mmCIF file of C-alpha atoms and ligand atoms in Angstrom:
data_model
loop_
_atom_site.group_PDB
_atom_site.id
_atom_site.type_symbol
_atom_site.label_atom_id
_atom_site.label_comp_id
_atom_site.label_asym_id
_atom_site.label_seq_id
_atom_site.Cartn_x
_atom_site.Cartn_y
_atom_site.Cartn_z
ATOM 1 C CA MET J 1 15.124 -14.854 0.883
ATOM 2 C CA LEU J 2 12.232 -13.169 -0.718
ATOM 3 C CA SER J 3 10.570 -15.198 -3.462
ATOM 4 C CA GLU J 4 10.540 -13.503 -7.001
ATOM 5 C CA LEU J 5 6.835 -12.966 -6.722
ATOM 6 C CA ARG J 6 7.069 -11.144 -3.478
ATOM 7 C CA GLN J 7 10.047 -9.150 -4.753
ATOM 8 C CA GLN J 8 7.805 -8.217 -7.694
ATOM 9 C CA LYS J 9 4.983 -7.155 -5.478
ATOM 10 C CA PHE J 10 6.973 -5.217 -3.116
ATOM 11 C CA THR J 11 8.840 -3.410 -6.067
ATOM 12 C CA HIS J 12 5.499 -2.495 -7.354
ATOM 13 C CA LEU J 13 4.514 -0.876 -4.009
ATOM 14 C CA PHE J 14 7.911 0.827 -3.992
ATOM 15 C CA GLN J 15 7.119 2.473 -7.266
ATOM 16 C CA ILE J 16 3.723 3.655 -6.001
ATOM 17 C CA LEU J 17 5.388 5.148 -2.854
ATOM 18 C CA ASP J 18 8.284 6.799 -4.796
ATOM 19 C CA PHE J 19 6.169 9.651 -5.678
ATOM 20 C CA ASN J 20 8.748 11.610 -7.520
ATOM 21 C CA HIS J 21 10.081 8.538 -9.321
ATOM 22 C CA ASP J 22 13.714 9.017 -8.433
ATOM 23 C CA GLY J 23 14.286 5.450 -7.273
ATOM 24 C CA LEU J 24 14.465 6.408 -3.680
ATOM 25 C CA LEU J 25 11.902 6.810 -0.819
ATOM 26 C CA GLU J 26 12.179 10.019 0.992
ATOM 27 C CA LYS J 27 10.073 11.788 3.656
ATOM 28 C CA THR J 28 8.734 14.118 0.781
ATOM 29 C CA ASP J 29 7.421 11.121 -1.128
ATOM 30 C CA PHE J 30 5.075 10.252 1.779
ATOM 31 C CA GLN J 31 4.024 13.962 2.094
ATOM 32 C CA SER J 32 3.375 14.288 -1.682
ATOM 33 C CA LEU J 33 1.507 10.930 -1.779
ATOM 34 C CA GLY J 34 -0.665 12.057 1.228
ATOM 35 C CA GLU J 35 -1.532 15.309 -0.472
ATOM 36 C CA ASN J 36 -2.447 13.375 -3.544
ATOM 37 C CA ILE J 37 -4.700 10.970 -1.541
ATOM 38 C CA ALA J 38 -6.383 13.965 0.068
ATOM 39 C CA ILE J 39 -7.101 15.522 -3.315
ATOM 40 C CA PHE J 40 -8.600 12.509 -4.970
ATOM 41 C CA ARG J 41 -10.579 11.688 -1.824
ATOM 42 C CA CYS J 42 -11.817 15.196 -2.090
ATOM 43 C CA LEU J 43 -10.967 16.187 1.574
ATOM 44 C CA ARG J 44 -11.260 19.805 2.645
ATOM 45 C CA SER J 45 -8.828 21.131 5.298
ATOM 46 C CA PRO J 46 -8.988 20.905 8.187
ATOM 47 C CA SER J 47 -9.807 17.250 7.949
ATOM 48 C CA GLU J 48 -9.235 14.406 10.468
ATOM 49 C CA ILE J 49 -8.890 11.912 7.591
ATOM 50 C CA GLU J 50 -6.061 14.088 6.153
ATOM 51 C CA ASP J 51 -4.521 14.186 9.565
ATOM 52 C CA LEU J 52 -4.544 10.440 9.779
ATOM 53 C CA ILE J 53 -3.098 10.120 6.330
ATOM 54 C CA ASN J 54 -0.119 12.423 7.271
ATOM 55 C CA ARG J 55 0.386 10.720 10.543
ATOM 56 C CA ARG J 56 0.560 7.181 8.925
ATOM 57 C CA GLY J 57 2.829 8.603 6.311
ATOM 58 C CA ARG J 58 5.242 9.729 9.002
ATOM 59 C CA GLU J 59 4.911 6.540 10.943
ATOM 60 C CA ILE J 60 5.876 4.541 7.944
ATOM 61 C CA TRP J 61 8.729 6.738 7.236
ATOM 62 C CA ASP J 62 10.016 6.563 10.733
ATOM 63 C CA ALA J 63 9.691 2.777 10.847
ATOM 64 C CA ILE J 64 11.789 2.517 7.658
ATOM 65 C CA ARG J 65 14.528 4.895 9.089
ATOM 66 C CA LEU J 66 14.546 2.962 12.476
ATOM 67 C CA PHE J 67 14.933 -0.360 10.648
ATOM 68 C CA LEU J 68 17.697 1.077 8.496
ATOM 69 C CA ASP J 69 19.588 2.930 11.216
ATOM 70 C CA ASP J 70 19.112 3.019 15.051
ATOM 71 C CA GLN J 71 20.373 6.686 15.048
ATOM 72 C CA GLN J 72 17.592 7.754 12.552
ATOM 73 C CA SER J 73 20.149 9.602 10.367
ATOM 74 C CA VAL J 74 18.774 7.836 7.312
ATOM 75 C CA THR J 75 17.288 10.317 4.798
ATOM 76 C CA GLN J 76 16.688 8.012 1.753
ATOM 77 C CA CYS J 77 15.621 4.371 1.276
ATOM 78 C CA ASN J 78 16.475 2.530 -1.953
ATOM 79 C CA LEU J 79 14.719 -0.551 -3.398
ATOM 80 C CA GLU J 80 17.052 -2.902 -1.761
ATOM 81 C CA ASN J 81 16.568 -1.309 1.506
ATOM 82 C CA TRP J 82 12.889 -1.366 1.049
ATOM 83 C CA LEU J 83 12.898 -5.061 0.275
ATOM 84 C CA GLN J 84 14.898 -5.741 3.343
ATOM 85 C CA PHE J 85 12.492 -3.753 5.410
ATOM 86 C CA LEU J 86 9.510 -5.719 4.160
ATOM 87 C CA GLU J 87 11.290 -9.046 4.375
ATOM 88 C CA ASN J 88 11.765 -8.245 8.062
ATOM 89 C CA ILE J 89 8.172 -7.243 8.556
ATOM 90 C CA THR J 90 6.741 -10.324 6.894
ATOM 91 C CA ASP J 91 9.172 -12.733 8.421
ATOM 92 C CA SER J 92 7.248 -15.437 10.225
ATOM 93 C CA LYS J 93 9.066 -14.563 13.492
ATOM 94 C CA ASN J 94 7.316 -11.218 13.433
ATOM 95 C CA ASP J 95 3.804 -12.726 12.735
ATOM 96 C CA ARG J 96 2.202 -11.023 15.705
ATOM 97 C CA ARG J 97 3.489 -7.632 14.753
ATOM 98 C CA PHE J 98 2.385 -8.178 11.184
ATOM 99 C CA ASN J 99 -1.059 -9.191 12.211
ATOM 100 C CA VAL J 100 -1.334 -5.913 14.246
ATOM 101 C CA LEU J 101 -0.067 -3.877 11.340
ATOM 102 C CA SER J 102 -2.412 -5.557 8.802
ATOM 103 C CA GLN J 103 -5.498 -5.089 10.978
ATOM 104 C CA LYS J 104 -4.601 -1.487 11.496
ATOM 105 C CA SER J 105 -4.185 -1.057 7.681
ATOM 106 C CA VAL J 106 -7.656 -2.471 7.180
ATOM 107 C CA ARG J 107 -9.137 0.067 9.555
ATOM 108 C CA ASP J 108 -7.102 2.924 8.001
ATOM 109 C CA ILE J 109 -8.109 2.089 4.464
ATOM 110 C CA PHE J 110 -11.745 1.950 5.475
ATOM 111 C CA TYR J 111 -11.554 5.237 7.447
ATOM 112 C CA ILE J 112 -10.013 6.872 4.393
ATOM 113 C CA TYR J 113 -11.962 5.352 1.445
ATOM 114 C CA ASP J 114 -15.283 3.934 2.967
ATOM 115 C CA LYS J 115 -17.043 7.242 2.002
ATOM 116 C CA ASN J 116 -20.600 6.263 2.761
ATOM 117 C CA LEU J 117 -19.607 4.474 6.052
ATOM 118 C CA ASP J 118 -21.352 1.230 5.097
ATOM 119 C CA ASN J 119 -18.391 -0.889 6.275
ATOM 120 C CA TYR J 120 -17.819 -2.042 2.755
ATOM 121 C CA LEU J 121 -15.729 -0.718 -0.231
ATOM 122 C CA SER J 122 -17.709 -0.399 -3.223
ATOM 123 C CA LYS J 123 -16.102 -0.527 -6.597
ATOM 124 C CA GLN J 124 -16.304 3.340 -6.814
ATOM 125 C CA GLU J 125 -14.633 3.566 -3.427
ATOM 126 C CA TYR J 126 -11.975 1.143 -4.594
ATOM 127 C CA LEU J 127 -11.430 3.197 -7.625
ATOM 128 C CA CYS J 128 -10.846 6.133 -5.559
ATOM 129 C CA PHE J 129 -8.045 4.120 -3.805
ATOM 130 C CA PHE J 130 -6.523 3.216 -7.158
ATOM 131 C CA VAL J 131 -6.607 6.708 -8.490
ATOM 132 C CA SER J 132 -5.162 8.334 -5.314
ATOM 133 C CA LEU J 133 -2.305 5.957 -5.520
ATOM 134 C CA ARG J 134 -1.893 6.674 -9.240
ATOM 135 C CA VAL J 135 -2.478 3.102 -10.142
ATOM 136 C CA GLY J 136 -3.835 2.685 -13.711
ATOM 137 C CA ILE J 137 -7.515 2.239 -13.394
ATOM 138 C CA LYS J 138 -7.769 -0.081 -16.460
ATOM 139 C CA GLN J 139 -6.956 -3.011 -14.112
ATOM 140 C CA ALA J 140 -9.262 -1.898 -11.269
ATOM 141 C CA ASP J 141 -12.157 -3.960 -12.312
ATOM 142 C CA GLU J 142 -10.183 -7.232 -12.584
ATOM 143 C CA CYS J 143 -8.422 -6.480 -9.168
ATOM 144 C CA PHE J 144 -11.777 -5.530 -7.533
ATOM 145 C CA ARG J 145 -13.408 -8.765 -8.657
ATOM 146 C CA ALA J 146 -10.462 -10.846 -7.654
ATOM 147 C CA MET J 147 -10.466 -9.604 -4.014
ATOM 148 C CA ASP J 148 -14.274 -9.705 -3.812
ATOM 149 C CA LEU J 149 -14.287 -13.338 -2.767
ATOM 150 C CA ASN J 150 -18.125 -13.786 -2.249
ATOM 151 C CA ASP J 151 -18.974 -11.994 -5.534
ATOM 152 C CA ASP J 152 -21.427 -9.443 -3.868
ATOM 153 C CA MET J 153 -19.558 -6.501 -5.617
ATOM 154 C CA LEU J 154 -18.440 -5.227 -2.275
ATOM 155 C CA ILE J 155 -15.217 -5.638 -0.464
ATOM 156 C CA SER J 156 -15.488 -6.414 3.262
ATOM 157 C CA LYS J 157 -13.113 -5.685 6.001
ATOM 158 C CA LYS J 158 -12.410 -9.455 6.009
ATOM 159 C CA GLU J 159 -11.857 -9.648 2.443
ATOM 160 C CA LEU J 160 -9.480 -6.755 2.538
ATOM 161 C CA HIS J 161 -7.666 -8.300 5.507
ATOM 162 C CA ILE J 162 -7.297 -11.500 3.374
ATOM 163 C CA ALA J 163 -5.981 -9.508 0.451
ATOM 164 C CA ILE J 164 -3.391 -7.558 2.495
ATOM 165 C CA THR J 165 -2.197 -10.697 4.174
ATOM 166 C CA GLU J 166 -1.809 -12.450 0.688
ATOM 167 C CA PHE J 167 -0.158 -9.417 -0.834
ATOM 168 C CA PHE J 168 2.565 -9.379 1.736
ATOM 169 C CA LYS J 169 2.809 -13.022 2.551
ATOM 170 C CA SER J 170 1.731 -15.196 -0.364
ATOM 171 C CA ASP J 171 4.156 -16.864 -2.740
ATOM 172 C CA ASP J 172 1.276 -18.247 -4.794
ATOM 173 C CA GLU J 173 0.928 -16.624 -8.217
ATOM 174 C CA GLY J 174 -2.767 -17.361 -8.009
ATOM 175 C CA SER J 175 -3.604 -15.424 -4.818
ATOM 176 C CA PRO J 176 -6.190 -12.763 -5.421
ATOM 177 C CA GLY J 177 -4.535 -10.463 -2.904
ATOM 178 C CA ASN J 178 -1.483 -10.101 -5.150
ATOM 179 C CA LEU J 179 -3.581 -7.682 -7.092
ATOM 180 C CA LEU J 180 -4.391 -5.332 -4.110
ATOM 181 C CA PHE J 181 -2.401 -2.466 -5.550
ATOM 182 C CA GLY J 182 -3.024 -3.305 -9.190
ATOM 183 C CA ASP J 183 -1.397 -6.069 -11.214
ATOM 184 C CA PRO J 184 2.329 -6.132 -10.313
ATOM 185 C CA LYS J 185 3.156 -7.735 -13.615
ATOM 186 C CA GLU J 186 1.907 -4.581 -15.469
ATOM 187 C CA PHE J 187 4.495 -2.524 -13.835
ATOM 188 C CA GLY J 188 7.045 -4.882 -12.154
ATOM 189 C CA PHE J 189 10.667 -4.198 -12.980
ATOM 190 C CA LYS J 190 10.061 -1.943 -15.753
ATOM 191 C CA THR J 191 12.368 1.042 -16.322
ATOM 192 C CA ARG J 192 11.407 4.431 -15.172
ATOM 193 C CA SER J 193 10.763 5.706 -18.713
ATOM 194 C CA SER J 194 8.434 2.797 -19.791
ATOM 195 C CA PHE J 195 6.769 2.818 -16.142
ATOM 196 C CA TYR J 196 5.405 6.272 -16.675
HETATM 197 CA CA1 CA S 201 11.473 9.570 -4.371
HETATM 198 CA CA1 CA S 202 -18.712 2.069 1.425
HETATM 199 CA CA1 CA S 203 -17.579 -9.294 -1.115
#
């Protein structure tokens, strides 16, 4: 069973991914979010970064479909399915797979958002991450500071990896990584009309 905190975090992530806010994840949500990221990251086609964003969107969607139906006839994923999908990925029996995925996510996020290639995410680069995911930037400062564990005003790959692991695994209200995609409490479980 997922704890209430993890349900809240995963629901928040669902709302970010559900680009057209219809309460279902579909292939088009990942395509639209990919386009949005490319716009806010100021990518010009053709772009290898944009290709990676689109490829990852397809991979995540395919993984969801595969989990929900071996025949891949699934065309939609509701919140309940999404929570089951993440419960499975973050189950301790799948630790090795989770670790591979989290390392890959760190590499991808840096590939997309570390614009000046210094192997750190500056606050400005992190703001781009927030805006491209349409997370309210008024929380960005608090979230950035929470994840910047050594207070050097930069997020290292290690700090991001800790944050990703905490976001998906931690049941502790005080874990800084809970704030990776913004404060879930600001959005969590609100109705669609009050959410946007
Ligand atoms: Ca949708
Ligand atoms: Ca950088
Ligand atoms: Ca730091």
